[in-house]
mmCIF file of C-alpha atoms in Angstrom:
data_model
loop_
_atom_site.group_PDB
_atom_site.id
_atom_site.type_symbol
_atom_site.label_atom_id
_atom_site.label_comp_id
_atom_site.label_asym_id
_atom_site.label_seq_id
_atom_site.Cartn_x
_atom_site.Cartn_y
_atom_site.Cartn_z
ATOM 1 C CA MET A 121 -13.559 10.763 -20.282
ATOM 2 C CA GLY A 122 -14.711 8.321 -17.636
ATOM 3 C CA LEU A 123 -16.640 5.101 -18.120
ATOM 4 C CA PHE A 124 -19.962 6.703 -17.213
ATOM 5 C CA ASP A 125 -19.409 9.683 -19.486
ATOM 6 C CA ILE A 126 -20.347 7.486 -22.452
ATOM 7 C CA PHE A 127 -23.977 7.821 -21.415
ATOM 8 C CA ARG A 128 -23.772 11.540 -20.805
ATOM 9 C CA ARG A 129 -21.858 12.426 -23.926
ATOM 10 C CA ASP A 130 -24.711 12.553 -26.450
ATOM 11 C CA ARG A 131 -26.715 14.920 -24.350
ATOM 12 C CA LYS A 132 -23.749 17.134 -23.630
ATOM 13 C CA LYS A 133 -22.113 17.305 -27.034
ATOM 14 C CA ASN A 134 -24.688 19.833 -28.122
ATOM 15 C CA SER A 135 -24.728 23.226 -26.452
ATOM 16 C CA ALA A 136 -21.360 24.384 -27.816
ATOM 17 C CA ASN A 137 -22.502 23.553 -31.351
ATOM 18 C CA ILE A 138 -25.780 25.355 -30.796
ATOM 19 C CA ALA A 139 -23.830 28.384 -29.576
ATOM 20 C CA LYS A 140 -21.624 28.292 -32.657
ATOM 21 C CA GLU A 141 -24.547 28.049 -35.077
ATOM 22 C CA ARG A 142 -26.494 30.822 -33.351
ATOM 23 C CA LEU A 143 -23.448 33.097 -33.422
ATOM 24 C CA GLN A 144 -22.728 32.413 -37.082
ATOM 25 C CA ILE A 145 -26.279 33.302 -38.104
ATOM 26 C CA LEU A 146 -26.451 36.355 -35.847
ATOM 27 C CA ILE A 147 -23.100 37.786 -36.867
ATOM 28 C CA ALA A 148 -23.746 37.242 -40.577
ATOM 29 C CA HIS A 149 -27.024 39.110 -40.122
ATOM 30 C CA GLU A 150 -25.415 41.958 -38.173
ATOM 31 C CA HIS A 151 -22.686 42.338 -40.778
ATOM 32 C CA ALA A 152 -25.253 42.500 -43.549
ATOM 33 C CA SER A 153 -27.176 45.259 -41.803
ATOM 34 C CA ARG A 154 -23.945 47.109 -41.008
ATOM 35 C CA THR A 155 -22.567 47.146 -44.528
ATOM 36 C CA GLY A 156 -25.879 46.844 -46.359
ATOM 37 C CA ALA A 157 -28.082 49.263 -48.238
ATOM 38 C CA PRO A 158 -29.011 52.650 -46.779
ATOM 39 C CA ASP A 159 -32.360 53.250 -45.024
ATOM 40 C CA TYR A 160 -33.956 55.044 -47.970
ATOM 41 C CA PHE A 161 -33.346 52.078 -50.254
ATOM 42 C CA PRO A 162 -36.725 50.231 -50.059
ATOM 43 C CA LYS A 163 -38.706 53.464 -50.525
ATOM 44 C CA MET A 164 -36.571 54.552 -53.456
ATOM 45 C CA ARG A 165 -37.049 51.153 -55.030
ATOM 46 C CA ASP A 166 -40.847 51.433 -54.763
ATOM 47 C CA GLU A 167 -40.881 54.929 -56.248
ATOM 48 C CA ILE A 168 -38.723 53.888 -59.197
ATOM 49 C CA MET A 169 -41.129 50.990 -59.791
ATOM 50 C CA ASP A 170 -44.075 53.417 -59.831
ATOM 51 C CA VAL A 171 -42.398 55.571 -62.479
ATOM 52 C CA ILE A 172 -41.664 52.549 -64.667
ATOM 53 C CA ARG A 173 -45.242 51.303 -64.341
ATOM 54 C CA LYS A 174 -46.517 54.592 -65.734
ATOM 55 C CA TYR A 175 -45.090 53.520 -69.080
ATOM 56 C CA VAL A 176 -44.613 49.768 -69.052
ATOM 57 C CA GLU A 177 -46.560 46.952 -67.451
ATOM 58 C CA VAL A 178 -44.021 45.081 -65.341
ATOM 59 C CA GLU A 179 -44.342 42.571 -62.550
ATOM 60 C CA ASP A 180 -42.475 42.862 -59.272
ATOM 61 C CA LYS A 181 -40.445 39.764 -59.974
ATOM 62 C CA SER A 182 -39.155 41.057 -63.310
ATOM 63 C CA VAL A 183 -37.295 43.883 -61.576
ATOM 64 C CA ASN A 184 -33.984 43.326 -59.906
ATOM 65 C CA VAL A 185 -32.448 46.117 -57.831
ATOM 66 C CA ASN A 186 -28.953 45.679 -56.557
ATOM 67 C CA LEU A 187 -26.498 47.872 -54.647
ATOM 68 C CA GLU A 188 -22.869 47.021 -55.062
ATOM 69 C CA LYS A 189 -20.112 48.422 -52.865
ATOM 70 C CA GLY A 190 -16.882 49.524 -54.491
ATOM 71 C CA ASP A 191 -13.809 50.865 -52.687
ATOM 72 C CA ASP A 192 -14.889 54.482 -52.750
ATOM 73 C CA TYR A 193 -18.105 54.323 -54.782
ATOM 74 C CA ASP A 194 -21.398 52.425 -54.752
ATOM 75 C CA VAL A 195 -23.142 51.113 -57.864
ATOM 76 C CA LEU A 196 -26.925 51.055 -58.025
ATOM 77 C CA GLU A 197 -27.942 48.406 -60.518
ATOM 78 C CA LEU A 198 -31.479 48.310 -61.886
ATOM 79 C CA ASN A 199 -32.352 45.356 -64.070
ATOM 80 C CA ILE A 200 -35.800 45.274 -65.628
ATOM 81 C CA THR A 201 -37.005 42.487 -67.876
ATOM 82 C CA LEU A 202 -39.600 44.020 -70.178
ATOM 83 C CA PRO A 203 -42.576 41.903 -71.206
ATOM 84 C CA GLU A 204 -42.488 40.370 -74.691
ATOM 85 C CA ARG A 205 -44.009 42.539 -77.382
ATOM 86 C CA ARG A 206 -47.218 41.116 -78.684
ATOM 87 C CA MET B 286 8.888 53.892 -32.973
ATOM 88 C CA SER B 287 6.245 53.544 -30.336
ATOM 89 C CA LYS B 288 3.103 51.510 -30.663
ATOM 90 C CA VAL B 289 -0.305 52.231 -29.183
ATOM 91 C CA ILE B 290 -2.180 49.038 -28.325
ATOM 92 C CA VAL B 291 -5.778 48.992 -27.119
ATOM 93 C CA VAL B 292 -7.047 46.112 -24.997
ATOM 94 C CA THR B 293 -10.771 45.962 -25.624
ATOM 95 C CA SER B 294 -13.751 43.591 -25.704
ATOM 96 C CA GLY B 295 -17.114 45.317 -25.712
ATOM 97 C CA LYS B 296 -18.392 43.104 -22.918
ATOM 98 C CA GLY B 297 -17.406 43.680 -19.307
ATOM 99 C CA GLY B 298 -15.780 41.202 -16.970
ATOM 100 C CA VAL B 299 -13.948 39.185 -19.609
ATOM 101 C CA GLY B 300 -10.441 40.110 -18.462
ATOM 102 C CA LYS B 301 -9.424 43.365 -20.136
ATOM 103 C CA THR B 302 -7.746 44.821 -17.066
ATOM 104 C CA THR B 303 -6.155 41.503 -16.082
ATOM 105 C CA THR B 304 -4.822 41.202 -19.632
ATOM 106 C CA SER B 305 -3.654 44.839 -19.791
ATOM 107 C CA ALA B 306 -1.789 44.498 -16.504
ATOM 108 C CA ALA B 307 -0.199 41.178 -17.438
ATOM 109 C CA PHE B 308 0.698 42.195 -20.982
ATOM 110 C CA ALA B 309 2.182 45.564 -19.969
ATOM 111 C CA ALA B 310 4.215 43.903 -17.207
ATOM 112 C CA GLY B 311 5.341 41.253 -19.709
ATOM 113 C CA LEU B 312 6.517 43.833 -22.255
ATOM 114 C CA ALA B 313 8.363 45.758 -19.550
ATOM 115 C CA SER B 314 9.972 42.610 -18.140
ATOM 116 C CA LYS B 315 11.377 41.972 -21.603
ATOM 117 C CA GLY B 316 13.106 45.317 -21.470
ATOM 118 C CA HIS B 317 10.610 47.526 -23.301
ATOM 119 C CA ARG B 318 9.666 50.869 -21.822
ATOM 120 C CA THR B 319 5.911 50.495 -21.370
ATOM 121 C CA ALA B 320 3.078 52.669 -20.107
ATOM 122 C CA VAL B 321 -0.368 51.291 -19.342
ATOM 123 C CA ILE B 322 -3.275 53.737 -19.234
ATOM 124 C CA ASP B 323 -6.615 53.114 -17.508
ATOM 125 C CA PHE B 324 -9.375 54.608 -19.696
ATOM 126 C CA ASP B 325 -12.204 53.576 -17.367
ATOM 127 C CA VAL B 326 -12.963 57.041 -16.039
ATOM 128 C CA GLY B 327 -15.215 56.839 -12.990
ATOM 129 C CA LEU B 328 -14.517 53.153 -12.396
ATOM 130 C CA ARG B 329 -10.758 53.009 -12.019
ATOM 131 C CA ASN B 330 -9.431 49.523 -11.283
ATOM 132 C CA LEU B 331 -6.143 49.002 -13.086
ATOM 133 C CA ASP B 332 -4.348 50.579 -10.107
ATOM 134 C CA LEU B 333 -5.886 47.941 -7.824
ATOM 135 C CA ILE B 334 -5.040 45.012 -10.096
ATOM 136 C CA MET B 335 -1.464 46.292 -10.313
ATOM 137 C CA GLY B 336 -1.221 46.916 -6.576
ATOM 138 C CA VAL B 337 -0.446 50.638 -6.811
ATOM 139 C CA GLU B 338 -3.776 51.973 -5.509
ATOM 140 C CA ARG B 339 -2.166 53.689 -2.527
ATOM 141 C CA ARG B 340 0.323 55.522 -4.694
ATOM 142 C CA VAL B 341 -2.218 57.359 -6.872
ATOM 143 C CA VAL B 342 -1.798 61.107 -6.459
ATOM 144 C CA TYR B 343 -2.718 62.504 -9.838
ATOM 145 C CA ASP B 344 -4.583 60.830 -12.681
ATOM 146 C CA PHE B 345 -5.178 60.850 -16.448
ATOM 147 C CA VAL B 346 -7.813 63.612 -16.276
ATOM 148 C CA ASN B 347 -5.592 65.817 -14.075
ATOM 149 C CA VAL B 348 -2.949 65.619 -16.803
ATOM 150 C CA ILE B 349 -5.446 66.416 -19.566
ATOM 151 C CA ASN B 350 -6.732 69.413 -17.598
ATOM 152 C CA GLY B 351 -3.227 70.687 -16.919
ATOM 153 C CA GLU B 352 -3.580 70.186 -13.143
ATOM 154 C CA ALA B 353 -0.552 67.902 -13.067
ATOM 155 C CA THR B 354 2.279 66.991 -15.383
ATOM 156 C CA LEU B 355 2.422 63.558 -16.980
ATOM 157 C CA ARG B 356 5.587 62.850 -14.988
ATOM 158 C CA GLN B 357 3.736 63.576 -11.734
ATOM 159 C CA ALA B 358 0.826 61.319 -12.614
ATOM 160 C CA LEU B 359 2.759 58.299 -13.934
ATOM 161 C CA ILE B 360 3.323 55.658 -11.262
ATOM 162 C CA LYS B 361 6.553 53.733 -11.654
ATOM 163 C CA ASP B 362 6.163 50.046 -10.867
ATOM 164 C CA LYS B 363 8.486 48.933 -8.058
ATOM 165 C CA ARG B 364 8.751 45.292 -9.199
ATOM 166 C CA VAL B 365 9.387 45.634 -12.920
ATOM 167 C CA ASP B 366 11.718 48.177 -14.484
ATOM 168 C CA ASN B 367 10.395 50.118 -17.474
ATOM 169 C CA LEU B 368 6.759 49.797 -16.343
ATOM 170 C CA PHE B 369 4.591 52.863 -15.685
ATOM 171 C CA ILE B 370 0.909 53.138 -14.826
ATOM 172 C CA LEU B 371 -1.373 56.088 -15.588
ATOM 173 C CA PRO B 372 -4.488 55.686 -13.432
ATOM 174 C CA ALA B 373 -7.987 56.756 -14.484
ATOM 175 C CA SER B 374 -9.809 59.520 -12.725
ATOM 176 C CA GLN B 375 -12.706 58.776 -10.376
ATOM 177 C CA THR B 376 -14.683 61.755 -11.672
ATOM 178 C CA ARG B 377 -18.245 61.117 -12.808
ATOM 179 C CA ASP B 378 -17.874 63.635 -15.626
ATOM 180 C CA LYS B 379 -18.349 61.642 -18.819
ATOM 181 C CA ASP B 380 -16.733 64.307 -20.945
ATOM 182 C CA ALA B 381 -13.493 64.377 -18.970
ATOM 183 C CA LEU B 382 -11.658 62.643 -21.806
ATOM 184 C CA THR B 383 -11.292 64.672 -24.980
ATOM 185 C CA LYS B 384 -9.709 63.588 -28.241
ATOM 186 C CA GLU B 385 -7.209 66.450 -28.057
ATOM 187 C CA GLY B 386 -6.386 65.716 -24.425
ATOM 188 C CA VAL B 387 -5.850 61.987 -24.994
ATOM 189 C CA GLU B 388 -3.781 62.693 -28.082
ATOM 190 C CA SER B 389 -1.512 65.115 -26.232
ATOM 191 C CA VAL B 390 -0.873 62.561 -23.453
ATOM 192 C CA ILE B 391 -0.123 59.796 -25.975
ATOM 193 C CA ASN B 392 2.190 62.097 -27.925
ATOM 194 C CA GLU B 393 4.035 63.081 -24.771
ATOM 195 C CA LEU B 394 4.522 59.402 -23.870
ATOM 196 C CA LYS B 395 5.907 58.792 -27.354
ATOM 197 C CA THR B 396 8.318 61.725 -27.031
ATOM 198 C CA ASP B 397 9.384 60.420 -23.617
ATOM 199 C CA GLY B 398 10.590 57.259 -25.323
ATOM 200 C CA PHE B 399 7.834 54.817 -24.386
ATOM 201 C CA GLU B 400 7.928 51.911 -26.840
ATOM 202 C CA TYR B 401 4.524 50.505 -25.958
ATOM 203 C CA ILE B 402 1.464 52.384 -24.777
ATOM 204 C CA VAL B 403 -1.201 49.937 -23.621
ATOM 205 C CA CYS B 404 -4.720 51.389 -23.405
ATOM 206 C CA ASP B 405 -6.993 49.490 -21.021
ATOM 207 C CA SER B 406 -10.487 50.111 -22.396
ATOM 208 C CA PRO B 407 -13.649 50.266 -20.317
ATOM 209 C CA ALA B 408 -16.523 47.932 -21.224
ATOM 210 C CA GLY B 409 -19.246 49.105 -23.550
ATOM 211 C CA ILE B 410 -19.135 51.228 -26.686
ATOM 212 C CA GLU B 411 -19.447 54.630 -25.033
ATOM 213 C CA LYS B 412 -17.002 57.502 -25.017
ATOM 214 C CA GLY B 413 -14.335 55.887 -22.814
ATOM 215 C CA ALA B 414 -14.136 52.799 -25.007
ATOM 216 C CA PHE B 415 -14.056 54.973 -28.111
ATOM 217 C CA MET B 416 -11.225 57.125 -26.697
ATOM 218 C CA ALA B 417 -9.234 54.023 -25.765
ATOM 219 C CA LEU B 418 -9.361 52.630 -29.297
ATOM 220 C CA TYR B 419 -9.242 55.862 -31.322
ATOM 221 C CA PHE B 420 -5.448 56.249 -31.411
ATOM 222 C CA ALA B 421 -4.610 52.537 -31.545
ATOM 223 C CA ASP B 422 -2.138 51.048 -34.006
ATOM 224 C CA GLU B 423 -2.987 47.544 -32.849
ATOM 225 C CA ALA B 424 -5.831 46.002 -30.897
ATOM 226 C CA ILE B 425 -6.036 43.083 -28.523
ATOM 227 C CA ILE B 426 -9.566 41.714 -28.455
ATOM 228 C CA VAL B 427 -10.271 39.846 -25.217
ATOM 229 C CA THR B 428 -13.005 37.233 -25.595
ATOM 230 C CA ASN B 429 -14.495 34.562 -23.339
ATOM 231 C CA PRO B 430 -15.743 31.334 -24.941
ATOM 232 C CA GLU B 431 -19.331 32.406 -24.429
ATOM 233 C CA VAL B 432 -21.960 33.726 -26.870
ATOM 234 C CA SER B 433 -22.464 37.273 -25.583
ATOM 235 C CA SER B 434 -18.731 37.896 -25.337
ATOM 236 C CA VAL B 435 -18.098 36.673 -28.898
ATOM 237 C CA ARG B 436 -20.913 38.801 -30.258
ATOM 238 C CA ASP B 437 -19.686 41.926 -28.435
ATOM 239 C CA SER B 438 -16.153 41.308 -29.681
ATOM 240 C CA ASP B 439 -17.471 41.266 -33.224
ATOM 241 C CA ARG B 440 -19.263 44.540 -32.548
ATOM 242 C CA ILE B 441 -16.156 46.244 -31.168
ATOM 243 C CA LEU B 442 -14.140 44.971 -34.160
ATOM 244 C CA GLY B 443 -16.610 46.742 -36.444
ATOM 245 C CA ILE B 444 -16.186 49.987 -34.477
ATOM 246 C CA LEU B 445 -12.413 49.620 -34.485
ATOM 247 C CA GLN B 446 -12.257 49.337 -38.258
ATOM 248 C CA SER B 447 -14.684 52.168 -38.937
ATOM 249 C CA LYS B 448 -14.295 54.752 -36.168
ATOM 250 C CA SER B 449 -10.611 54.707 -35.206
ATOM 251 C CA ARG B 450 -8.184 57.296 -36.500
ATOM 252 C CA ALA B 451 -6.394 54.607 -38.500
ATOM 253 C CA ALA B 452 -9.711 53.757 -40.191
ATOM 254 C CA GLU B 453 -10.405 57.424 -40.882
ATOM 255 C CA ASP B 454 -7.004 57.642 -42.563
ATOM 256 C CA GLY B 455 -7.787 54.570 -44.662
ATOM 257 C CA ASN B 456 -5.519 52.280 -42.633
ATOM 258 C CA VAL B 457 -6.255 49.085 -40.765
ATOM 259 C CA VAL B 458 -5.783 48.526 -37.029
ATOM 260 C CA LYS B 459 -3.889 45.258 -36.606
ATOM 261 C CA GLU B 460 -6.057 42.837 -34.631
ATOM 262 C CA HIS B 461 -5.074 40.111 -32.173
ATOM 263 C CA LEU B 462 -7.451 37.733 -30.433
ATOM 264 C CA VAL B 463 -6.899 36.654 -26.826
ATOM 265 C CA ILE B 464 -9.310 34.042 -25.513
ATOM 266 C CA THR B 465 -9.471 34.039 -21.717
ATOM 267 C CA ARG B 466 -11.052 31.658 -19.169
ATOM 268 C CA TYR B 467 -10.660 28.758 -21.585
ATOM 269 C CA SER B 468 -11.375 25.289 -20.284
ATOM 270 C CA PRO B 469 -10.311 22.389 -22.555
ATOM 271 C CA GLU B 470 -12.294 19.974 -20.350
ATOM 272 C CA ARG B 471 -15.552 21.813 -20.960
ATOM 273 C CA VAL B 472 -14.797 22.124 -24.681
ATOM 274 C CA ASP B 473 -14.327 18.362 -24.787
ATOM 275 C CA LEU B 474 -17.669 17.835 -23.056
ATOM 276 C CA GLY B 475 -19.358 20.049 -25.633
ATOM 277 C CA ASP B 476 -20.278 22.696 -23.076
ATOM 278 C CA MET B 477 -17.927 25.391 -24.329
ATOM 279 C CA ILE B 478 -17.284 26.876 -27.778
ATOM 280 C CA SER B 479 -13.884 25.751 -28.993
ATOM 281 C CA LEU B 480 -11.118 28.210 -29.798
ATOM 282 C CA GLU B 481 -11.191 27.061 -33.430
ATOM 283 C CA ASP B 482 -14.855 28.032 -33.668
ATOM 284 C CA ILE B 483 -14.249 31.435 -32.053
ATOM 285 C CA VAL B 484 -11.381 32.176 -34.432
ATOM 286 C CA ASP B 485 -13.587 31.018 -37.309
ATOM 287 C CA ILE B 486 -16.502 33.259 -36.297
ATOM 288 C CA LEU B 487 -14.452 36.391 -35.566
ATOM 289 C CA SER B 488 -11.736 35.793 -38.207
ATOM 290 C CA VAL B 489 -9.080 37.505 -36.124
ATOM 291 C CA PRO B 490 -5.597 35.953 -35.798
ATOM 292 C CA LEU B 491 -5.192 34.187 -32.462
ATOM 293 C CA LEU B 492 -2.518 35.673 -30.207
ATOM 294 C CA ALA B 493 -3.108 33.654 -27.053
ATOM 295 C CA VAL B 494 -5.410 31.366 -25.114
ATOM 296 C CA ILE B 495 -5.397 31.926 -21.355
ATOM 297 C CA PRO B 496 -6.714 28.911 -19.443
ATOM 298 C CA GLU B 497 -9.253 29.308 -16.661
ATOM 299 C CA SER B 498 -7.089 29.461 -13.557
ATOM 300 C CA ASP B 499 -7.439 30.116 -9.824
ATOM 301 C CA SER B 500 -4.224 32.102 -10.008
ATOM 302 C CA VAL B 501 -5.980 35.001 -11.780
ATOM 303 C CA LEU B 502 -8.203 35.688 -8.762
ATOM 304 C CA GLN B 503 -5.287 35.185 -6.394
ATOM 305 C CA ALA B 504 -3.192 37.642 -8.408
ATOM 306 C CA SER B 505 -5.888 40.299 -8.241
ATOM 307 C CA ASN B 506 -6.310 39.666 -4.485
ATOM 308 C CA ASN B 507 -2.607 40.308 -4.084
ATOM 309 C CA GLY B 508 -2.375 43.232 -6.497
ATOM 310 C CA VAL B 509 0.279 41.478 -8.567
ATOM 311 C CA PRO B 510 -0.127 41.039 -12.342
ATOM 312 C CA VAL B 511 -0.692 37.314 -12.907
ATOM 313 C CA ILE B 512 2.208 37.188 -15.372
ATOM 314 C CA MET B 513 4.558 37.559 -12.404
ATOM 315 C CA ASN B 514 3.425 34.159 -11.166
ATOM 316 C CA LEU B 515 5.225 31.975 -13.681
ATOM 317 C CA GLU B 516 4.281 28.857 -11.777
ATOM 318 C CA SER B 517 0.673 29.339 -12.835
ATOM 319 C CA GLN B 518 -0.607 28.308 -16.252
ATOM 320 C CA ALA B 519 -2.281 31.698 -16.752
ATOM 321 C CA GLY B 520 0.997 33.470 -15.974
ATOM 322 C CA GLN B 521 2.864 31.276 -18.441
ATOM 323 C CA ALA B 522 0.191 31.759 -21.091
ATOM 324 C CA TYR B 523 0.438 35.547 -20.695
ATOM 325 C CA MET B 524 4.224 35.359 -20.983
ATOM 326 C CA ASP B 525 3.825 33.302 -24.175
ATOM 327 C CA MET B 526 1.384 35.926 -25.440
ATOM 328 C CA THR B 527 3.924 38.691 -24.837
ATOM 329 C CA SER B 528 6.703 36.755 -26.596
ATOM 330 C CA ARG B 529 4.436 35.988 -29.539
ATOM 331 C CA PHE B 530 3.399 39.633 -29.776
ATOM 332 C CA LEU B 531 7.084 40.566 -29.950
ATOM 333 C CA GLY B 532 7.530 38.207 -32.883
ATOM 334 C CA GLU B 533 8.899 35.102 -31.204
ATOM 335 C CA ASP B 534 7.646 31.761 -32.462
ATOM 336 C CA VAL B 535 6.092 30.232 -29.358
ATOM 337 C CA PRO B 536 3.698 27.273 -29.569
ATOM 338 C CA HIS B 537 0.315 27.518 -27.865
ATOM 339 C CA ARG B 538 0.009 25.611 -24.594
ATOM 340 C CA PHE B 539 -2.763 24.460 -22.254
ATOM 341 C CA LEU B 540 -5.179 23.808 -25.122
ATOM 342 C CA ASP B 541 -5.710 20.146 -24.377
ATOM 343 C CA ILE B 542 -6.922 18.243 -21.354
ATOM 344 C CA GLU B 543 -4.196 17.280 -18.958
ATOM 345 C CA LYS B 544 -3.571 13.560 -18.950
ATOM 346 C CA LYS B 545 -5.265 11.757 -16.100
ATOM 347 C CA GLY B 546 -4.144 8.638 -14.343
ATOM 348 C CA PHE B 547 -5.651 5.239 -15.195
ATOM 349 C CA PHE B 548 -8.246 5.164 -12.416
ATOM 350 C CA LYS B 549 -9.359 8.736 -13.027
ATOM 351 C CA LYS B 550 -9.687 7.896 -16.706
ATOM 352 C CA LEU B 551 -11.894 4.943 -15.921
ATOM 353 C CA PHE B 552 -14.126 6.535 -13.359
ATOM 354 C CA GLY B 553 -14.060 10.175 -14.523
#
């Protein structure tokens, strides 16, 4: 680093860090979509919700749908918090 | 036991062929019988980088189609013992490479006593790249310190671990990262992603860092694998890479800025 680089350094220290951050976000996103839930998942979730609503009054936020990947099996987890009985 | 090693990257122009040529020549120079295969059908270039372009008579596709024997198509390197080159075909037929055909050539090389079979992959994720990686036991991922190259490397790693034969059999292809065109000066200035960050993002064990070097272009001009120029930093780094691949404990070099004299330090 030369004497005059002191003034340039702040401006220049950035682009490599920006590149790193952008890549980390992008690659995390691409991995999630690669290993994530199948395409039919959102539609299936909505249809299950409709069936439940035929019998019980539930809000969207009281339903938790989760897909877990095992070694050679997937687990579909459906967690519904029923409203308190009045 | 022979090993099939694919040299791949996703992105083009990052140094796959340069690395394939140097690595294969390095393995051979250390006494291992090595074949290097150009999988870039239609855009053959390994022959040119290795300086054997005028000795190509038959190619990979001729062998697959039974128009020539493997022995007829293999070009023996005149500088390094134990080194053989199988050039790609210049045909524009995309379907020239078949799984069965590639497998039979690789099996014949194994039976012929080749210890290392280096597969120089074309860029992209099309058929040629897929064929180059399908039979691999190990993979060398060539990456430049640049966003699109890192992203494409990640993509090809995903394909490697899901679409290769090893993956189909429930095994893992052993991965090695080679960072090429690295410039410690630019990393220090904050203009280039550091090797630590690349390793962190891709989480692949680092095999070698090849510094940006004029000698790479000169080597390709001359048709001599850059590893044969041991006066150049790139040549030395490729030789280190080969030794490390073979299990030797060799420290990484050329990762830091070369020391400058007092006046250069002061005035940049």
